[in-house]
PDB file of C-alpha atoms in Angstrom:
ATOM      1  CA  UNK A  26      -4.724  37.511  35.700  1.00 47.00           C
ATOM      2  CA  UNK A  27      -2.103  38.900  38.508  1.00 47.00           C
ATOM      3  CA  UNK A  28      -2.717  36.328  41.072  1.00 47.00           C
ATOM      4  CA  UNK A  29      -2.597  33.412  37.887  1.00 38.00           C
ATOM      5  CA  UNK A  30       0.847  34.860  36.981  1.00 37.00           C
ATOM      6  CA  UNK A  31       2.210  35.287  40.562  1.00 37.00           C
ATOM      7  CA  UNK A  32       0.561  31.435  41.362  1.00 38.00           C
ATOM      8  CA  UNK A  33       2.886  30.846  38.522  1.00 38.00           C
ATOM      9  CA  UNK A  34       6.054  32.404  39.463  1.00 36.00           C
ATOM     10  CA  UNK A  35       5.811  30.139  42.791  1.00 41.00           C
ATOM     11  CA  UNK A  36       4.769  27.215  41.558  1.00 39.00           C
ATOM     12  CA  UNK A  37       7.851  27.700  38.898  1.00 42.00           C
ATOM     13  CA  UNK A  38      10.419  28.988  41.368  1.00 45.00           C
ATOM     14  CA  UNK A  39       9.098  25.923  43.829  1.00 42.00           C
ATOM     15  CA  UNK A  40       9.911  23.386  41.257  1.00 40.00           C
ATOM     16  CA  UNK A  41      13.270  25.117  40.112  1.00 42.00           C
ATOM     17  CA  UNK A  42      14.711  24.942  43.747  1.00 40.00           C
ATOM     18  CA  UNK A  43      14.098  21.361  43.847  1.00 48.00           C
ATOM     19  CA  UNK A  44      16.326  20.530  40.440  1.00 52.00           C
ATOM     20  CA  UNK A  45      18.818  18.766  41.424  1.00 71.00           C
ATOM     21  CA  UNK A  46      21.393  21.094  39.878  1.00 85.00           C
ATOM     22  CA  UNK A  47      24.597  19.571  39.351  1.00 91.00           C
ATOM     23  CA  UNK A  48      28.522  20.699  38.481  1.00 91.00           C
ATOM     24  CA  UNK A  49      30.189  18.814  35.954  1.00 87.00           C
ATOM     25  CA  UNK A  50      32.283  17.702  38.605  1.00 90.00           C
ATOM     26  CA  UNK A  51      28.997  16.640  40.710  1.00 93.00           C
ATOM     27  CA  UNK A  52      27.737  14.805  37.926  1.00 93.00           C
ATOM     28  CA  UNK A  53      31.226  12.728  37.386  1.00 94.00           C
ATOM     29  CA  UNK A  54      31.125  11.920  40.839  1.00 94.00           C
ATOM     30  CA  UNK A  55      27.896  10.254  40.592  1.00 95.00           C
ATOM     31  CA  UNK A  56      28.563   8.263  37.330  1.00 96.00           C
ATOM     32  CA  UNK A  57      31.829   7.083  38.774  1.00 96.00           C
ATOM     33  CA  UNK A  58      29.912   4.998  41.572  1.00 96.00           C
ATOM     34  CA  UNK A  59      28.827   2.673  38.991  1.00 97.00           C
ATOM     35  CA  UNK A  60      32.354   2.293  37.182  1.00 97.00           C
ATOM     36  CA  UNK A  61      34.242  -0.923  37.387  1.00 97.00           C
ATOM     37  CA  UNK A  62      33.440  -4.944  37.051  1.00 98.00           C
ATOM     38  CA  UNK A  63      30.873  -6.452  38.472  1.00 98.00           C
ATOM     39  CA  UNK A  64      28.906  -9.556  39.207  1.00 98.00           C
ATOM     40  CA  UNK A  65      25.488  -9.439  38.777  1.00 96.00           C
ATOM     41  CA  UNK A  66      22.850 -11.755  40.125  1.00 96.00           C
ATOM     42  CA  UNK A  67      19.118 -10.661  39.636  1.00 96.00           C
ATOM     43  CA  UNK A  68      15.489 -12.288  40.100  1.00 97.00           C
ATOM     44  CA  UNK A  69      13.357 -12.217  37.950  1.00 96.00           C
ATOM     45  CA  UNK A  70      10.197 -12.493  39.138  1.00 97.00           C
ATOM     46  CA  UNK A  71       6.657 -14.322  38.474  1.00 97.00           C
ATOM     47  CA  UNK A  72       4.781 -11.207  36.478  1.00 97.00           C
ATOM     48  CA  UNK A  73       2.979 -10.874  33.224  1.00 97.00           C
ATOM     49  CA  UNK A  74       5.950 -10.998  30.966  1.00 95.00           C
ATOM     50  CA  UNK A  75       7.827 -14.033  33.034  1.00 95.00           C
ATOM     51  CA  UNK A  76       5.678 -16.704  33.153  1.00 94.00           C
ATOM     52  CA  UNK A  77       7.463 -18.125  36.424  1.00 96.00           C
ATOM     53  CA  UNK A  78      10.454 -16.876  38.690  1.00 96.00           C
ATOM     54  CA  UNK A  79      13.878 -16.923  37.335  1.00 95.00           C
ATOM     55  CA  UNK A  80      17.321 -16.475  38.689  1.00 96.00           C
ATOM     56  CA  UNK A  81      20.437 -15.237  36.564  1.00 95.00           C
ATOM     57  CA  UNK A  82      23.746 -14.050  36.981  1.00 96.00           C
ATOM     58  CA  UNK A  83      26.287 -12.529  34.560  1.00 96.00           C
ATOM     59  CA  UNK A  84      28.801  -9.541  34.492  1.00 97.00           C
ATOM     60  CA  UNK A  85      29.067  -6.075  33.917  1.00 97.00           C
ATOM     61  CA  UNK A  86      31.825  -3.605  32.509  1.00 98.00           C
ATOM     62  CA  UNK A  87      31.367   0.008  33.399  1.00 97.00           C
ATOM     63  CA  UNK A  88      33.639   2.998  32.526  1.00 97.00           C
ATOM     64  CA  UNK A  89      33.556   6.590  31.450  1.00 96.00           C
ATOM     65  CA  UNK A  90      33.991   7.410  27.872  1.00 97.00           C
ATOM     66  CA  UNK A  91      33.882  10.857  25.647  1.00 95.00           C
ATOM     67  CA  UNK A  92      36.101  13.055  27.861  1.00 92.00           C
ATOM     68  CA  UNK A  93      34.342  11.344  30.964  1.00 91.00           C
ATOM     69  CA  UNK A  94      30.644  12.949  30.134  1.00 93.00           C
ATOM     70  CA  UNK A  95      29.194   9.454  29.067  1.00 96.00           C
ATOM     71  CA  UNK A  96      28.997   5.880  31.281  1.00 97.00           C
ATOM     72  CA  UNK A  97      29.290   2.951  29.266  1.00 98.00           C
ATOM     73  CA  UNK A  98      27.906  -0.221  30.598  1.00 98.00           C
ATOM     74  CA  UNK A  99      28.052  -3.617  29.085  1.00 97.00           C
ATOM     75  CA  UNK A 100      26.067  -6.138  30.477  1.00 96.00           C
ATOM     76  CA  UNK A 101      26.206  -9.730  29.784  1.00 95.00           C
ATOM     77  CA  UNK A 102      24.429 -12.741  31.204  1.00 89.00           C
ATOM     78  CA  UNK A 103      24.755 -15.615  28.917  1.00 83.00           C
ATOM     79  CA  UNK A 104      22.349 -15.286  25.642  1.00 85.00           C
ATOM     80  CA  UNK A 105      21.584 -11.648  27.085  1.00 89.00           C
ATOM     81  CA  UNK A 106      24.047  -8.436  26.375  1.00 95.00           C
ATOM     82  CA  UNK A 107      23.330  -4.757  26.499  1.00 96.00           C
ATOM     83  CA  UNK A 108      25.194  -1.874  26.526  1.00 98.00           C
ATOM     84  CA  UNK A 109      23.603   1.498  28.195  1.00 98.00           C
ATOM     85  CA  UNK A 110      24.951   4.895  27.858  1.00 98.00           C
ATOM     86  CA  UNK A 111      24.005   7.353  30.780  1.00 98.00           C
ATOM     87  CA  UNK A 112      24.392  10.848  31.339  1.00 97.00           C
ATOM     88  CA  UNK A 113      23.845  14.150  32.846  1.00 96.00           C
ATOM     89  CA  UNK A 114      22.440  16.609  30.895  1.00 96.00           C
ATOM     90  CA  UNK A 115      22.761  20.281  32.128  1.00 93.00           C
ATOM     91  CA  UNK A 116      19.264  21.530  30.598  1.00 94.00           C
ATOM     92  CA  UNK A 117      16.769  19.127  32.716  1.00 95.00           C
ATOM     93  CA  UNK A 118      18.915  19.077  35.272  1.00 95.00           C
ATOM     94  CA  UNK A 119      18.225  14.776  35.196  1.00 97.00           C
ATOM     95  CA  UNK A 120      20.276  11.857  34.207  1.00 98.00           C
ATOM     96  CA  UNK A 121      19.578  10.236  30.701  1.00 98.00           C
ATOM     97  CA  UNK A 122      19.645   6.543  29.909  1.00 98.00           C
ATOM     98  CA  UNK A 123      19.769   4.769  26.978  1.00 98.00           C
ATOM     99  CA  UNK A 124      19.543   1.183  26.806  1.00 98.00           C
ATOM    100  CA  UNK A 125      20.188  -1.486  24.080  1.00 98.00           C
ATOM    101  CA  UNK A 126      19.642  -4.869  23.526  1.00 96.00           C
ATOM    102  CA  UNK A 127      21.015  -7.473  22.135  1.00 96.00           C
ATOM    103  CA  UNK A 128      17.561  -8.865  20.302  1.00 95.00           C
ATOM    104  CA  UNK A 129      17.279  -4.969  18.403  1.00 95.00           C
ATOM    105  CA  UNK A 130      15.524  -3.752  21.452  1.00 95.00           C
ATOM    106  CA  UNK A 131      15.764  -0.099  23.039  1.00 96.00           C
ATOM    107  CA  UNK A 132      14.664   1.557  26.151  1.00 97.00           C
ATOM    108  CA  UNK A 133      14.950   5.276  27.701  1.00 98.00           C
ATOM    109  CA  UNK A 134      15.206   6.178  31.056  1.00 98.00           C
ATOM    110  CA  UNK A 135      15.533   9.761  33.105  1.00 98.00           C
ATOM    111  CA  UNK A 136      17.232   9.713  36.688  1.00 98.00           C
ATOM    112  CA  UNK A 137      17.616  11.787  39.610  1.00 97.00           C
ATOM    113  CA  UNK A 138      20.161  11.261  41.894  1.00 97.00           C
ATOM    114  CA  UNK A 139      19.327  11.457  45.448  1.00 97.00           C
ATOM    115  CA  UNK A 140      22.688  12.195  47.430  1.00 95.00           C
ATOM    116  CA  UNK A 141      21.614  11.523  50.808  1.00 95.00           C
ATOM    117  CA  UNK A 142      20.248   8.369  50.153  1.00 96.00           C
ATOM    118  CA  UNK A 143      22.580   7.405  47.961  1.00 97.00           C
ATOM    119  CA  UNK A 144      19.791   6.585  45.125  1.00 98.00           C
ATOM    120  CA  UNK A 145      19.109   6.811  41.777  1.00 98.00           C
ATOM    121  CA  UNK A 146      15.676   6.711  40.778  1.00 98.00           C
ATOM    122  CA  UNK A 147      15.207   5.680  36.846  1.00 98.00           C
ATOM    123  CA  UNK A 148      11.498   6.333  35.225  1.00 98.00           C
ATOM    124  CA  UNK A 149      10.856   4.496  31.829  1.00 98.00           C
ATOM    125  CA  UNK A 150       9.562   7.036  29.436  1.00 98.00           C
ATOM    126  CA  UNK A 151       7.253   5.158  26.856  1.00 96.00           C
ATOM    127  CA  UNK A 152       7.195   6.349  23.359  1.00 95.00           C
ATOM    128  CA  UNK A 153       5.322   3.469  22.335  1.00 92.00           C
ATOM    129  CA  UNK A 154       2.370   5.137  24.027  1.00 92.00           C
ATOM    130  CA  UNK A 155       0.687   2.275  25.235  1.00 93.00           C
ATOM    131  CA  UNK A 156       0.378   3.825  28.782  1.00 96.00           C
ATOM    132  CA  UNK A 157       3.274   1.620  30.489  1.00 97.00           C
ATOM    133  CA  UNK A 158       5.446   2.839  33.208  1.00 97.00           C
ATOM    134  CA  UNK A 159       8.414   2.261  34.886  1.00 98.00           C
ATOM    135  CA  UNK A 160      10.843   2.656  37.319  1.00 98.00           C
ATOM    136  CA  UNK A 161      14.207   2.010  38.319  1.00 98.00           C
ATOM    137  CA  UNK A 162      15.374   2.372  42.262  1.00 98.00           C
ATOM    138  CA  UNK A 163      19.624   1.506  42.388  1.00 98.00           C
ATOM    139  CA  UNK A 164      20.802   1.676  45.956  1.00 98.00           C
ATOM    140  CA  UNK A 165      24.612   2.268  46.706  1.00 97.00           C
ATOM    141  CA  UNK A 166      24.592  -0.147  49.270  1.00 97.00           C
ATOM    142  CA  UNK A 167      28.635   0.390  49.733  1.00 96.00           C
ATOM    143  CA  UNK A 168      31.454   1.145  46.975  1.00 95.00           C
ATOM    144  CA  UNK A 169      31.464  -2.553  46.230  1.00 97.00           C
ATOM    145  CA  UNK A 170      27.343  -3.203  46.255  1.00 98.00           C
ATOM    146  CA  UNK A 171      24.454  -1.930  44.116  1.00 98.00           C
ATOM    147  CA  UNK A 172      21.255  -2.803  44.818  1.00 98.00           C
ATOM    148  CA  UNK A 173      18.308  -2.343  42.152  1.00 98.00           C
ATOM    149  CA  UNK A 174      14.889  -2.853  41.727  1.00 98.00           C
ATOM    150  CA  UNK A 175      12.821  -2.790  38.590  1.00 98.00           C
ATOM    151  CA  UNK A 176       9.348  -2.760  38.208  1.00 98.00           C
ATOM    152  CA  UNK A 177       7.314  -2.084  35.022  1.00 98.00           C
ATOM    153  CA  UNK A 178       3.139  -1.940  34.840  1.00 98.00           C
ATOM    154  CA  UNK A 179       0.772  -1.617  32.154  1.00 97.00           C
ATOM    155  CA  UNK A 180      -1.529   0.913  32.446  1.00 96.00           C
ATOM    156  CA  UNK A 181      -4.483  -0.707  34.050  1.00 96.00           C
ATOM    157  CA  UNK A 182      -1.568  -1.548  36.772  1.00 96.00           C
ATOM    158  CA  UNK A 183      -0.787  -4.889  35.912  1.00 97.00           C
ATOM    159  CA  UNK A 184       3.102  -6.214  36.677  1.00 98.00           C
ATOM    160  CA  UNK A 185       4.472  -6.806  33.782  1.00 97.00           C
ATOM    161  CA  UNK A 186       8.041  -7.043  35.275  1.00 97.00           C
ATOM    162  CA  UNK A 187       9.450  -7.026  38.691  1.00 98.00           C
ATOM    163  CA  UNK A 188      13.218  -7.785  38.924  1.00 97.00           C
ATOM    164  CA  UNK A 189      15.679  -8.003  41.892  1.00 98.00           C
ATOM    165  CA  UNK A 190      19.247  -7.439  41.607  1.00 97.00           C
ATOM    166  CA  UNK A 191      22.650  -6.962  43.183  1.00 98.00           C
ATOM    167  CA  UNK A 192      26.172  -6.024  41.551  1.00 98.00           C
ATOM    168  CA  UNK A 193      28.698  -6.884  43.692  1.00 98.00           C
ATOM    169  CA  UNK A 194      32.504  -5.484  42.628  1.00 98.00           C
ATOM    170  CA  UNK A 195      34.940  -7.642  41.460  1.00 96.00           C
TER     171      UNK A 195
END
């Protein structure tokens, strides 16, 4: 029972010095990269939810709301619109993402922010519990260019969605 507890303690202490532990002002800095206007452009490609490649482009509004704790983003590309509300959240030590769409759809995301990299990586949690997951990988390119990729798979690994994009500042 000693060795179980003290495998614990470093397995636990392990995974605590890895949390990406932010300050308030840490996390600010972070959601500020993606604040602004933007162009988008994104490909959408051949998977099993798009039947055949697509390109699109639109906009997107960014800024910090609720005493600068909250992003707000407002995407639109033509019959398309979402807003998503991210966060950090002290507890997890993670981003949070919410995501809404404009046909009553809703999606949830948790990010970590990798500083040397200059990353964000987004996984898809999936209350539906049909055994999909997902992932999100933005790149800060530069102040004025995000790069992201987004790929979703069923749980026999099947693509459902694969999708290419760029924001470039305006």
């Amino acid at each position: 029972m000693k060795k179980f507890l003290l495998l614990a303690l470093i397995v636990l202490g392990i995974t605590y010095s890895n949390a990406q532990s932010l300050s308030v002002n840490e996390a600010f800095d972070v959601l500020t990269k993606w604040e602004g206007q933007w162009k988008n452009s994104a490909v959408f490609e051949e998977s099993v939810w798009i039947r055949e490649s697509v390109k699109t482009r639109g906009r997107t509004s960014s800024s910090l709301i609720l005493s600068n704790n909250y992003l707000e983003i407002n995407i639109n590309n033509g019959d398309n619109t979402s807003k998503h509300i991210i966060c950090y959240d002290q507890n997890s030590k993670k981003f949070n993402r919410w995501e809404f769409k404009n046909d009553g759809a809703n999606t949830f995301w948790i990010g970590e922010w990798n500083k040397k990299d200059k990353t964000m990586t987004w996984d898809f949690i999936d209350f539906s519990g049909n055994g999909i997951v997902g992932q999100i990988i933005e790149s800060i390119a530069s102040e004025e260019v995000i790069n992201s990729e987004i790929i979703m798979k069923d749980k026999d690994g099947n693509t459902l969605l694969k999708i290419n994009s760029t924001k470039i500042k305006i």
